[in-house]
Amino acid sequence: MAPTRCPACPDGMKGPGKYLCWGCWTGLSMAARRELKRRDRRAMARLQELYGQITAGVPLDEIRITT
Ligand SMILES: [Zn+2]
């Protein structure tokens, strides 16, 4: 699979299966990354929470994953 565009920055590319490019991923808080790395049946809801906050313009280091 080819890399696709990162949803959180203008020209970052993310690898297959990744939520964000490396630069944006490391911009998230430790707590948010820990939640997003869990792969269970709520993982898709957490991903939607992440992308929803990005779309709303929340700074990466202020994104909170609560799902
Ligand atoms: Zn990015």
PDB file of N, CA, C and O and ligand atoms in Angstrom:
ATOM      1  N   MET A   1       0.840  -1.202   0.000  1.00  0.00           N
ATOM      2  CA  MET A   1       0.000   0.000   0.000  1.00  0.00           C
ATOM      3  C   MET A   1       0.874   1.251   0.000  1.00  0.00           C
ATOM      4  O   MET A   1       1.871   1.322   0.708  1.00  0.00           O
ATOM      5  N   ALA A   2       0.452   2.241  -0.737  1.00  0.00           N
ATOM      6  CA  ALA A   2       1.221   3.477  -0.827  1.00  0.00           C
ATOM      7  C   ALA A   2       0.873   4.399   0.339  1.00  0.00           C
ATOM      8  O   ALA A   2      -0.224   4.312   0.884  1.00  0.00           O
ATOM      9  N   PRO A   3       1.798   5.259   0.708  1.00  0.00           N
ATOM     10  CA  PRO A   3       1.483   6.267   1.722  1.00  0.00           C
ATOM     11  C   PRO A   3       0.353   7.169   1.246  1.00  0.00           C
ATOM     12  O   PRO A   3       0.177   7.371   0.051  1.00  0.00           O
ATOM     13  N   THR A   4      -0.404   7.712   2.180  1.00  0.00           N
ATOM     14  CA  THR A   4      -1.485   8.644   1.842  1.00  0.00           C
ATOM     15  C   THR A   4      -1.258   9.945   2.587  1.00  0.00           C
ATOM     16  O   THR A   4      -0.435  10.017   3.500  1.00  0.00           O
ATOM     17  N   ARG A   5      -2.006  10.955   2.196  1.00  0.00           N
ATOM     18  CA  ARG A   5      -1.801  12.281   2.761  1.00  0.00           C
ATOM     19  C   ARG A   5      -2.202  12.320   4.238  1.00  0.00           C
ATOM     20  O   ARG A   5      -3.231  11.778   4.619  1.00  0.00           O
ATOM     21  N   CYS A   6      -1.394  12.965   5.013  1.00  0.00           N
ATOM     22  CA  CYS A   6      -1.709  13.165   6.436  1.00  0.00           C
ATOM     23  C   CYS A   6      -2.877  14.143   6.557  1.00  0.00           C
ATOM     24  O   CYS A   6      -2.871  15.181   5.904  1.00  0.00           O
ATOM     25  N   PRO A   7      -3.877  13.831   7.399  1.00  0.00           N
ATOM     26  CA  PRO A   7      -5.032  14.726   7.517  1.00  0.00           C
ATOM     27  C   PRO A   7      -4.760  15.968   8.358  1.00  0.00           C
ATOM     28  O   PRO A   7      -5.580  16.868   8.394  1.00  0.00           O
ATOM     29  N   ALA A   8      -3.610  16.011   9.016  1.00  0.00           N
ATOM     30  CA  ALA A   8      -3.388  17.080   9.992  1.00  0.00           C
ATOM     31  C   ALA A   8      -2.394  18.147   9.551  1.00  0.00           C
ATOM     32  O   ALA A   8      -2.181  19.104  10.276  1.00  0.00           O
ATOM     33  N   CYS A   9      -1.751  17.986   8.410  1.00  0.00           N
ATOM     34  CA  CYS A   9      -0.801  18.997   7.949  1.00  0.00           C
ATOM     35  C   CYS A   9      -0.832  19.063   6.424  1.00  0.00           C
ATOM     36  O   CYS A   9      -1.309  18.128   5.778  1.00  0.00           O
ATOM     37  N   PRO A  10      -0.341  20.153   5.822  1.00  0.00           N
ATOM     38  CA  PRO A  10      -0.522  20.355   4.382  1.00  0.00           C
ATOM     39  C   PRO A  10       0.233  19.361   3.504  1.00  0.00           C
ATOM     40  O   PRO A  10      -0.259  18.994   2.449  1.00  0.00           O
ATOM     41  N   ASP A  11       1.413  18.938   3.891  1.00  0.00           N
ATOM     42  CA  ASP A  11       2.153  18.091   2.955  1.00  0.00           C
ATOM     43  C   ASP A  11       2.788  16.854   3.570  1.00  0.00           C
ATOM     44  O   ASP A  11       3.638  16.227   2.958  1.00  0.00           O
ATOM     45  N   GLY A  12       2.374  16.483   4.748  1.00  0.00           N
ATOM     46  CA  GLY A  12       2.877  15.242   5.338  1.00  0.00           C
ATOM     47  C   GLY A  12       2.267  14.024   4.668  1.00  0.00           C
ATOM     48  O   GLY A  12       1.136  14.080   4.196  1.00  0.00           O
ATOM     49  N   MET A  13       3.022  12.938   4.609  1.00  0.00           N
ATOM     50  CA  MET A  13       2.498  11.677   4.105  1.00  0.00           C
ATOM     51  C   MET A  13       2.600  10.644   5.214  1.00  0.00           C
ATOM     52  O   MET A  13       3.596  10.582   5.928  1.00  0.00           O
ATOM     53  N   LYS A  14       1.555   9.843   5.346  1.00  0.00           N
ATOM     54  CA  LYS A  14       1.561   8.829   6.407  1.00  0.00           C
ATOM     55  C   LYS A  14       1.591   7.439   5.796  1.00  0.00           C
ATOM     56  O   LYS A  14       1.056   7.205   4.715  1.00  0.00           O
ATOM     57  N   GLY A  15       2.198   6.514   6.488  1.00  0.00           N
ATOM     58  CA  GLY A  15       2.281   5.144   6.021  1.00  0.00           C
ATOM     59  C   GLY A  15       0.960   4.420   6.170  1.00  0.00           C
ATOM     60  O   GLY A  15       0.083   4.864   6.897  1.00  0.00           O
ATOM     61  N   PRO A  16       0.821   3.284   5.474  1.00  0.00           N
ATOM     62  CA  PRO A  16      -0.409   2.499   5.588  1.00  0.00           C
ATOM     63  C   PRO A  16      -0.654   2.073   7.032  1.00  0.00           C
ATOM     64  O   PRO A  16       0.273   1.682   7.730  1.00  0.00           O
ATOM     65  N   GLY A  17      -1.892   2.185   7.490  1.00  0.00           N
ATOM     66  CA  GLY A  17      -2.234   1.787   8.844  1.00  0.00           C
ATOM     67  C   GLY A  17      -1.928   2.831   9.886  1.00  0.00           C
ATOM     68  O   GLY A  17      -2.252   2.653  11.056  1.00  0.00           O
ATOM     69  N   LYS A  18      -1.299   3.937   9.486  1.00  0.00           N
ATOM     70  CA  LYS A  18      -0.996   5.007  10.435  1.00  0.00           C
ATOM     71  C   LYS A  18      -2.107   6.050  10.406  1.00  0.00           C
ATOM     72  O   LYS A  18      -2.750   6.257   9.385  1.00  0.00           O
ATOM     73  N   TYR A  19      -2.329   6.706  11.554  1.00  0.00           N
ATOM     74  CA  TYR A  19      -3.375   7.722  11.630  1.00  0.00           C
ATOM     75  C   TYR A  19      -2.877   9.073  11.129  1.00  0.00           C
ATOM     76  O   TYR A  19      -3.644   9.846  10.578  1.00  0.00           O
ATOM     77  N   LEU A  20      -1.578   9.351  11.390  1.00  0.00           N
ATOM     78  CA  LEU A  20      -0.995  10.647  11.060  1.00  0.00           C
ATOM     79  C   LEU A  20       0.429  10.434  10.558  1.00  0.00           C
ATOM     80  O   LEU A  20       0.997   9.354  10.737  1.00  0.00           O
ATOM     81  N   CYS A  21       1.022  11.461   9.950  1.00  0.00           N
ATOM     82  CA  CYS A  21       2.447  11.372   9.613  1.00  0.00           C
ATOM     83  C   CYS A  21       3.264  11.391  10.913  1.00  0.00           C
ATOM     84  O   CYS A  21       2.756  11.744  11.981  1.00  0.00           O
ATOM     85  N   TRP A  22       4.532  11.048  10.799  1.00  0.00           N
ATOM     86  CA  TRP A  22       5.349  10.944  12.007  1.00  0.00           C
ATOM     87  C   TRP A  22       5.421  12.273  12.764  1.00  0.00           C
ATOM     88  O   TRP A  22       5.325  12.320  13.994  1.00  0.00           O
ATOM     89  N   GLY A  23       5.580  13.359  12.032  1.00  0.00           N
ATOM     90  CA  GLY A  23       5.698  14.667  12.674  1.00  0.00           C
ATOM     91  C   GLY A  23       4.463  15.028  13.489  1.00  0.00           C
ATOM     92  O   GLY A  23       4.575  15.528  14.604  1.00  0.00           O
ATOM     93  N   CYS A  24       3.291  14.758  12.924  1.00  0.00           N
ATOM     94  CA  CYS A  24       2.052  15.073  13.638  1.00  0.00           C
ATOM     95  C   CYS A  24       1.833  14.100  14.792  1.00  0.00           C
ATOM     96  O   CYS A  24       1.384  14.486  15.866  1.00  0.00           O
ATOM     97  N   TRP A  25       2.157  12.842  14.581  1.00  0.00           N
ATOM     98  CA  TRP A  25       1.992  11.839  15.635  1.00  0.00           C
ATOM     99  C   TRP A  25       2.794  12.223  16.875  1.00  0.00           C
ATOM    100  O   TRP A  25       2.305  12.163  18.001  1.00  0.00           O
ATOM    101  N   THR A  26       4.023  12.653  16.652  1.00  0.00           N
ATOM    102  CA  THR A  26       4.865  13.023  17.797  1.00  0.00           C
ATOM    103  C   THR A  26       4.426  14.354  18.408  1.00  0.00           C
ATOM    104  O   THR A  26       4.858  14.690  19.503  1.00  0.00           O
ATOM    105  N   GLY A  27       3.569  15.105  17.696  1.00  0.00           N
ATOM    106  CA  GLY A  27       3.023  16.343  18.244  1.00  0.00           C
ATOM    107  C   GLY A  27       1.867  16.115  19.198  1.00  0.00           C
ATOM    108  O   GLY A  27       1.485  17.012  19.941  1.00  0.00           O
ATOM    109  N   LEU A  28       1.303  14.910  19.185  1.00  0.00           N
ATOM    110  CA  LEU A  28       0.214  14.586  20.103  1.00  0.00           C
ATOM    111  C   LEU A  28       0.759  14.407  21.510  1.00  0.00           C
ATOM    112  O   LEU A  28       1.935  14.103  21.704  1.00  0.00           O
ATOM    113  N   SER A  29      -0.113  14.570  22.498  1.00  0.00           N
ATOM    114  CA  SER A  29       0.307  14.319  23.876  1.00  0.00           C
ATOM    115  C   SER A  29       0.545  12.818  24.079  1.00  0.00           C
ATOM    116  O   SER A  29       0.004  11.984  23.348  1.00  0.00           O
ATOM    117  N   MET A  30       1.333  12.499  25.060  1.00  0.00           N
ATOM    118  CA  MET A  30       1.581  11.093  25.395  1.00  0.00           C
ATOM    119  C   MET A  30       0.274  10.358  25.684  1.00  0.00           C
ATOM    120  O   MET A  30       0.077   9.226  25.272  1.00  0.00           O
ATOM    121  N   ALA A  31      -0.627  11.024  26.418  1.00  0.00           N
ATOM    122  CA  ALA A  31      -1.889  10.385  26.793  1.00  0.00           C
ATOM    123  C   ALA A  31      -2.722  10.068  25.552  1.00  0.00           C
ATOM    124  O   ALA A  31      -3.296   8.981  25.444  1.00  0.00           O
ATOM    125  N   ALA A  32      -2.765  11.000  24.609  1.00  0.00           N
ATOM    126  CA  ALA A  32      -3.548  10.773  23.388  1.00  0.00           C
ATOM    127  C   ALA A  32      -2.941   9.625  22.581  1.00  0.00           C
ATOM    128  O   ALA A  32      -3.652   8.762  22.073  1.00  0.00           O
ATOM    129  N   ARG A  33      -1.615   9.608  22.472  1.00  0.00           N
ATOM    130  CA  ARG A  33      -0.976   8.531  21.705  1.00  0.00           C
ATOM    131  C   ARG A  33      -1.218   7.167  22.341  1.00  0.00           C
ATOM    132  O   ARG A  33      -1.440   6.182  21.659  1.00  0.00           O
ATOM    133  N   ARG A  34      -1.194   7.126  23.661  1.00  0.00           N
ATOM    134  CA  ARG A  34      -1.404   5.861  24.347  1.00  0.00           C
ATOM    135  C   ARG A  34      -2.802   5.326  24.042  1.00  0.00           C
ATOM    136  O   ARG A  34      -2.984   4.140  23.773  1.00  0.00           O
ATOM    137  N   GLU A  35      -3.790   6.206  24.059  1.00  0.00           N
ATOM    138  CA  GLU A  35      -5.160   5.774  23.755  1.00  0.00           C
ATOM    139  C   GLU A  35      -5.277   5.322  22.300  1.00  0.00           C
ATOM    140  O   GLU A  35      -5.896   4.313  22.001  1.00  0.00           O
ATOM    141  N   LEU A  36      -4.671   6.083  21.405  1.00  0.00           N
ATOM    142  CA  LEU A  36      -4.815   5.785  19.970  1.00  0.00           C
ATOM    143  C   LEU A  36      -4.093   4.508  19.580  1.00  0.00           C
ATOM    144  O   LEU A  36      -4.419   3.886  18.568  1.00  0.00           O
ATOM    145  N   LYS A  37      -3.109   4.104  20.337  1.00  0.00           N
ATOM    146  CA  LYS A  37      -2.361   2.881  19.997  1.00  0.00           C
ATOM    147  C   LYS A  37      -3.110   1.615  20.386  1.00  0.00           C
ATOM    148  O   LYS A  37      -2.759   0.530  19.955  1.00  0.00           O
ATOM    149  N   ARG A  38      -4.127   1.770  21.216  1.00  0.00           N
ATOM    150  CA  ARG A  38      -4.913   0.589  21.589  1.00  0.00           C
ATOM    151  C   ARG A  38      -5.775   0.169  20.408  1.00  0.00           C
ATOM    152  O   ARG A  38      -6.463   0.987  19.812  1.00  0.00           O
ATOM    153  N   ARG A  39      -5.721  -1.103  20.063  1.00  0.00           N
ATOM    154  CA  ARG A  39      -6.517  -1.584  18.929  1.00  0.00           C
ATOM    155  C   ARG A  39      -7.566  -2.549  19.465  1.00  0.00           C
ATOM    156  O   ARG A  39      -7.310  -3.730  19.665  1.00  0.00           O
ATOM    157  N   ASP A  40      -8.753  -2.007  19.740  1.00  0.00           N
ATOM    158  CA  ASP A  40      -9.857  -2.853  20.160  1.00  0.00           C
ATOM    159  C   ASP A  40     -11.096  -2.381  19.405  1.00  0.00           C
ATOM    160  O   ASP A  40     -10.990  -1.631  18.442  1.00  0.00           O
ATOM    161  N   ARG A  41     -12.292  -2.768  19.865  1.00  0.00           N
ATOM    162  CA  ARG A  41     -13.477  -2.414  19.070  1.00  0.00           C
ATOM    163  C   ARG A  41     -13.838  -0.937  19.157  1.00  0.00           C
ATOM    164  O   ARG A  41     -14.667  -0.460  18.390  1.00  0.00           O
ATOM    165  N   ARG A  42     -13.210  -0.184  20.078  1.00  0.00           N
ATOM    166  CA  ARG A  42     -13.456   1.257  20.130  1.00  0.00           C
ATOM    167  C   ARG A  42     -12.439   2.047  19.317  1.00  0.00           C
ATOM    168  O   ARG A  42     -12.467   3.271  19.303  1.00  0.00           O
ATOM    169  N   ALA A  43     -11.491   1.341  18.688  1.00  0.00           N
ATOM    170  CA  ALA A  43     -10.403   2.040  18.005  1.00  0.00           C
ATOM    171  C   ALA A  43     -10.932   2.990  16.927  1.00  0.00           C
ATOM    172  O   ALA A  43     -10.434   4.108  16.772  1.00  0.00           O
ATOM    173  N   MET A  44     -11.953   2.554  16.195  1.00  0.00           N
ATOM    174  CA  MET A  44     -12.488   3.413  15.129  1.00  0.00           C
ATOM    175  C   MET A  44     -13.148   4.662  15.705  1.00  0.00           C
ATOM    176  O   MET A  44     -13.020   5.751  15.152  1.00  0.00           O
ATOM    177  N   ALA A  45     -13.811   4.510  16.852  1.00  0.00           N
ATOM    178  CA  ALA A  45     -14.429   5.681  17.497  1.00  0.00           C
ATOM    179  C   ALA A  45     -13.357   6.663  17.957  1.00  0.00           C
ATOM    180  O   ALA A  45     -13.523   7.884  17.849  1.00  0.00           O
ATOM    181  N   ARG A  46     -12.235   6.125  18.464  1.00  0.00           N
ATOM    182  CA  ARG A  46     -11.155   7.018  18.888  1.00  0.00           C
ATOM    183  C   ARG A  46     -10.544   7.738  17.691  1.00  0.00           C
ATOM    184  O   ARG A  46     -10.200   8.918  17.778  1.00  0.00           O
ATOM    185  N   LEU A  47     -10.410   7.032  16.574  1.00  0.00           N
ATOM    186  CA  LEU A  47      -9.870   7.649  15.362  1.00  0.00           C
ATOM    187  C   LEU A  47     -10.787   8.776  14.892  1.00  0.00           C
ATOM    188  O   LEU A  47     -10.319   9.860  14.533  1.00  0.00           O
ATOM    189  N   GLN A  48     -12.085   8.542  14.944  1.00  0.00           N
ATOM    190  CA  GLN A  48     -13.028   9.584  14.540  1.00  0.00           C
ATOM    191  C   GLN A  48     -12.949  10.777  15.478  1.00  0.00           C
ATOM    192  O   GLN A  48     -13.068  11.927  15.059  1.00  0.00           O
ATOM    193  N   GLU A  49     -12.707  10.505  16.757  1.00  0.00           N
ATOM    194  CA  GLU A  49     -12.553  11.592  17.724  1.00  0.00           C
ATOM    195  C   GLU A  49     -11.310  12.423  17.382  1.00  0.00           C
ATOM    196  O   GLU A  49     -11.332  13.652  17.401  1.00  0.00           O
ATOM    197  N   LEU A  50     -10.235  11.730  17.049  1.00  0.00           N
ATOM    198  CA  LEU A  50      -8.999  12.411  16.657  1.00  0.00           C
ATOM    199  C   LEU A  50      -9.234  13.287  15.433  1.00  0.00           C
ATOM    200  O   LEU A  50      -8.917  14.485  15.451  1.00  0.00           O
ATOM    201  N   TYR A  51      -9.776  12.704  14.372  1.00  0.00           N
ATOM    202  CA  TYR A  51      -9.956  13.448  13.126  1.00  0.00           C
ATOM    203  C   TYR A  51     -10.978  14.579  13.293  1.00  0.00           C
ATOM    204  O   TYR A  51     -10.849  15.622  12.681  1.00  0.00           O
ATOM    205  N   GLY A  52     -11.976  14.351  14.151  1.00  0.00           N
ATOM    206  CA  GLY A  52     -12.958  15.397  14.408  1.00  0.00           C
ATOM    207  C   GLY A  52     -12.313  16.626  15.037  1.00  0.00           C
ATOM    208  O   GLY A  52     -12.621  17.762  14.678  1.00  0.00           O
ATOM    209  N   GLN A  53     -11.386  16.387  15.959  1.00  0.00           N
ATOM    210  CA  GLN A  53     -10.719  17.514  16.614  1.00  0.00           C
ATOM    211  C   GLN A  53      -9.751  18.202  15.664  1.00  0.00           C
ATOM    212  O   GLN A  53      -9.609  19.425  15.680  1.00  0.00           O
ATOM    213  N   ILE A  54      -9.091  17.431  14.817  1.00  0.00           N
ATOM    214  CA  ILE A  54      -8.201  18.032  13.819  1.00  0.00           C
ATOM    215  C   ILE A  54      -9.013  18.931  12.889  1.00  0.00           C
ATOM    216  O   ILE A  54      -8.626  20.061  12.605  1.00  0.00           O
ATOM    217  N   THR A  55     -10.157  18.423  12.437  1.00  0.00           N
ATOM    218  CA  THR A  55     -11.023  19.203  11.543  1.00  0.00           C
ATOM    219  C   THR A  55     -11.504  20.481  12.227  1.00  0.00           C
ATOM    220  O   THR A  55     -11.642  21.520  11.600  1.00  0.00           O
ATOM    221  N   ALA A  56     -11.728  20.398  13.537  1.00  0.00           N
ATOM    222  CA  ALA A  56     -12.199  21.557  14.301  1.00  0.00           C
ATOM    223  C   ALA A  56     -11.073  22.546  14.617  1.00  0.00           C
ATOM    224  O   ALA A  56     -11.312  23.597  15.183  1.00  0.00           O
ATOM    225  N   GLY A  57      -9.841  22.185  14.271  1.00  0.00           N
ATOM    226  CA  GLY A  57      -8.728  23.100  14.472  1.00  0.00           C
ATOM    227  C   GLY A  57      -8.086  23.034  15.842  1.00  0.00           C
ATOM    228  O   GLY A  57      -7.352  23.941  16.226  1.00  0.00           O
ATOM    229  N   VAL A  58      -8.338  21.969  16.588  1.00  0.00           N
ATOM    230  CA  VAL A  58      -7.712  21.817  17.901  1.00  0.00           C
ATOM    231  C   VAL A  58      -6.207  21.562  17.704  1.00  0.00           C
ATOM    232  O   VAL A  58      -5.833  20.707  16.908  1.00  0.00           O
ATOM    233  N   PRO A  59      -5.343  22.295  18.407  1.00  0.00           N
ATOM    234  CA  PRO A  59      -3.900  22.042  18.287  1.00  0.00           C
ATOM    235  C   PRO A  59      -3.574  20.598  18.685  1.00  0.00           C
ATOM    236  O   PRO A  59      -4.182  20.054  19.616  1.00  0.00           O
ATOM    237  N   LEU A  60      -2.603  20.000  17.993  1.00  0.00           N
ATOM    238  CA  LEU A  60      -2.303  18.584  18.208  1.00  0.00           C
ATOM    239  C   LEU A  60      -2.014  18.272  19.678  1.00  0.00           C
ATOM    240  O   LEU A  60      -2.466  17.257  20.205  1.00  0.00           O
ATOM    241  N   ASP A  61      -1.259  19.142  20.336  1.00  0.00           N
ATOM    242  CA  ASP A  61      -0.886  18.828  21.724  1.00  0.00           C
ATOM    243  C   ASP A  61      -2.026  19.060  22.706  1.00  0.00           C
ATOM    244  O   ASP A  61      -1.877  18.809  23.903  1.00  0.00           O
ATOM    245  N   GLU A  62      -3.165  19.550  22.208  1.00  0.00           N
ATOM    246  CA  GLU A  62      -4.333  19.735  23.080  1.00  0.00           C
ATOM    247  C   GLU A  62      -5.432  18.728  22.787  1.00  0.00           C
ATOM    248  O   GLU A  62      -6.499  18.757  23.420  1.00  0.00           O
ATOM    249  N   ILE A  63      -5.209  17.841  21.833  1.00  0.00           N
ATOM    250  CA  ILE A  63      -6.213  16.841  21.498  1.00  0.00           C
ATOM    251  C   ILE A  63      -6.312  15.833  22.631  1.00  0.00           C
ATOM    252  O   ILE A  63      -5.300  15.347  23.142  1.00  0.00           O
ATOM    253  N   ARG A  64      -7.551  15.557  23.047  1.00  0.00           N
ATOM    254  CA  ARG A  64      -7.807  14.598  24.112  1.00  0.00           C
ATOM    255  C   ARG A  64      -8.679  13.489  23.550  1.00  0.00           C
ATOM    256  O   ARG A  64      -9.691  13.769  22.922  1.00  0.00           O
ATOM    257  N   ILE A  65      -8.286  12.261  23.808  1.00  0.00           N
ATOM    258  CA  ILE A  65      -9.074  11.115  23.366  1.00  0.00           C
ATOM    259  C   ILE A  65      -9.824  10.568  24.567  1.00  0.00           C
ATOM    260  O   ILE A  65      -9.203  10.122  25.540  1.00  0.00           O
ATOM    261  N   THR A  66     -11.137  10.616  24.510  1.00  0.00           N
ATOM    262  CA  THR A  66     -11.933  10.241  25.672  1.00  0.00           C
ATOM    263  C   THR A  66     -12.774   8.997  25.433  1.00  0.00           C
ATOM    264  O   THR A  66     -13.403   8.500  26.356  1.00  0.00           O
ATOM    265  N   THR A  67     -12.829   8.523  24.187  1.00  0.00           N
ATOM    266  CA  THR A  67     -13.679   7.383  23.856  1.00  0.00           C
ATOM    267  C   THR A  67     -13.102   6.089  24.426  1.00  0.00           C
ATOM    268  O   THR A  67     -11.913   5.842  24.233  1.00  0.00           O
TER     269      THR A  67
HETATM  270 ZN    ZN B   1       1.053  15.417   9.428  1.00  0.00          ZN
END
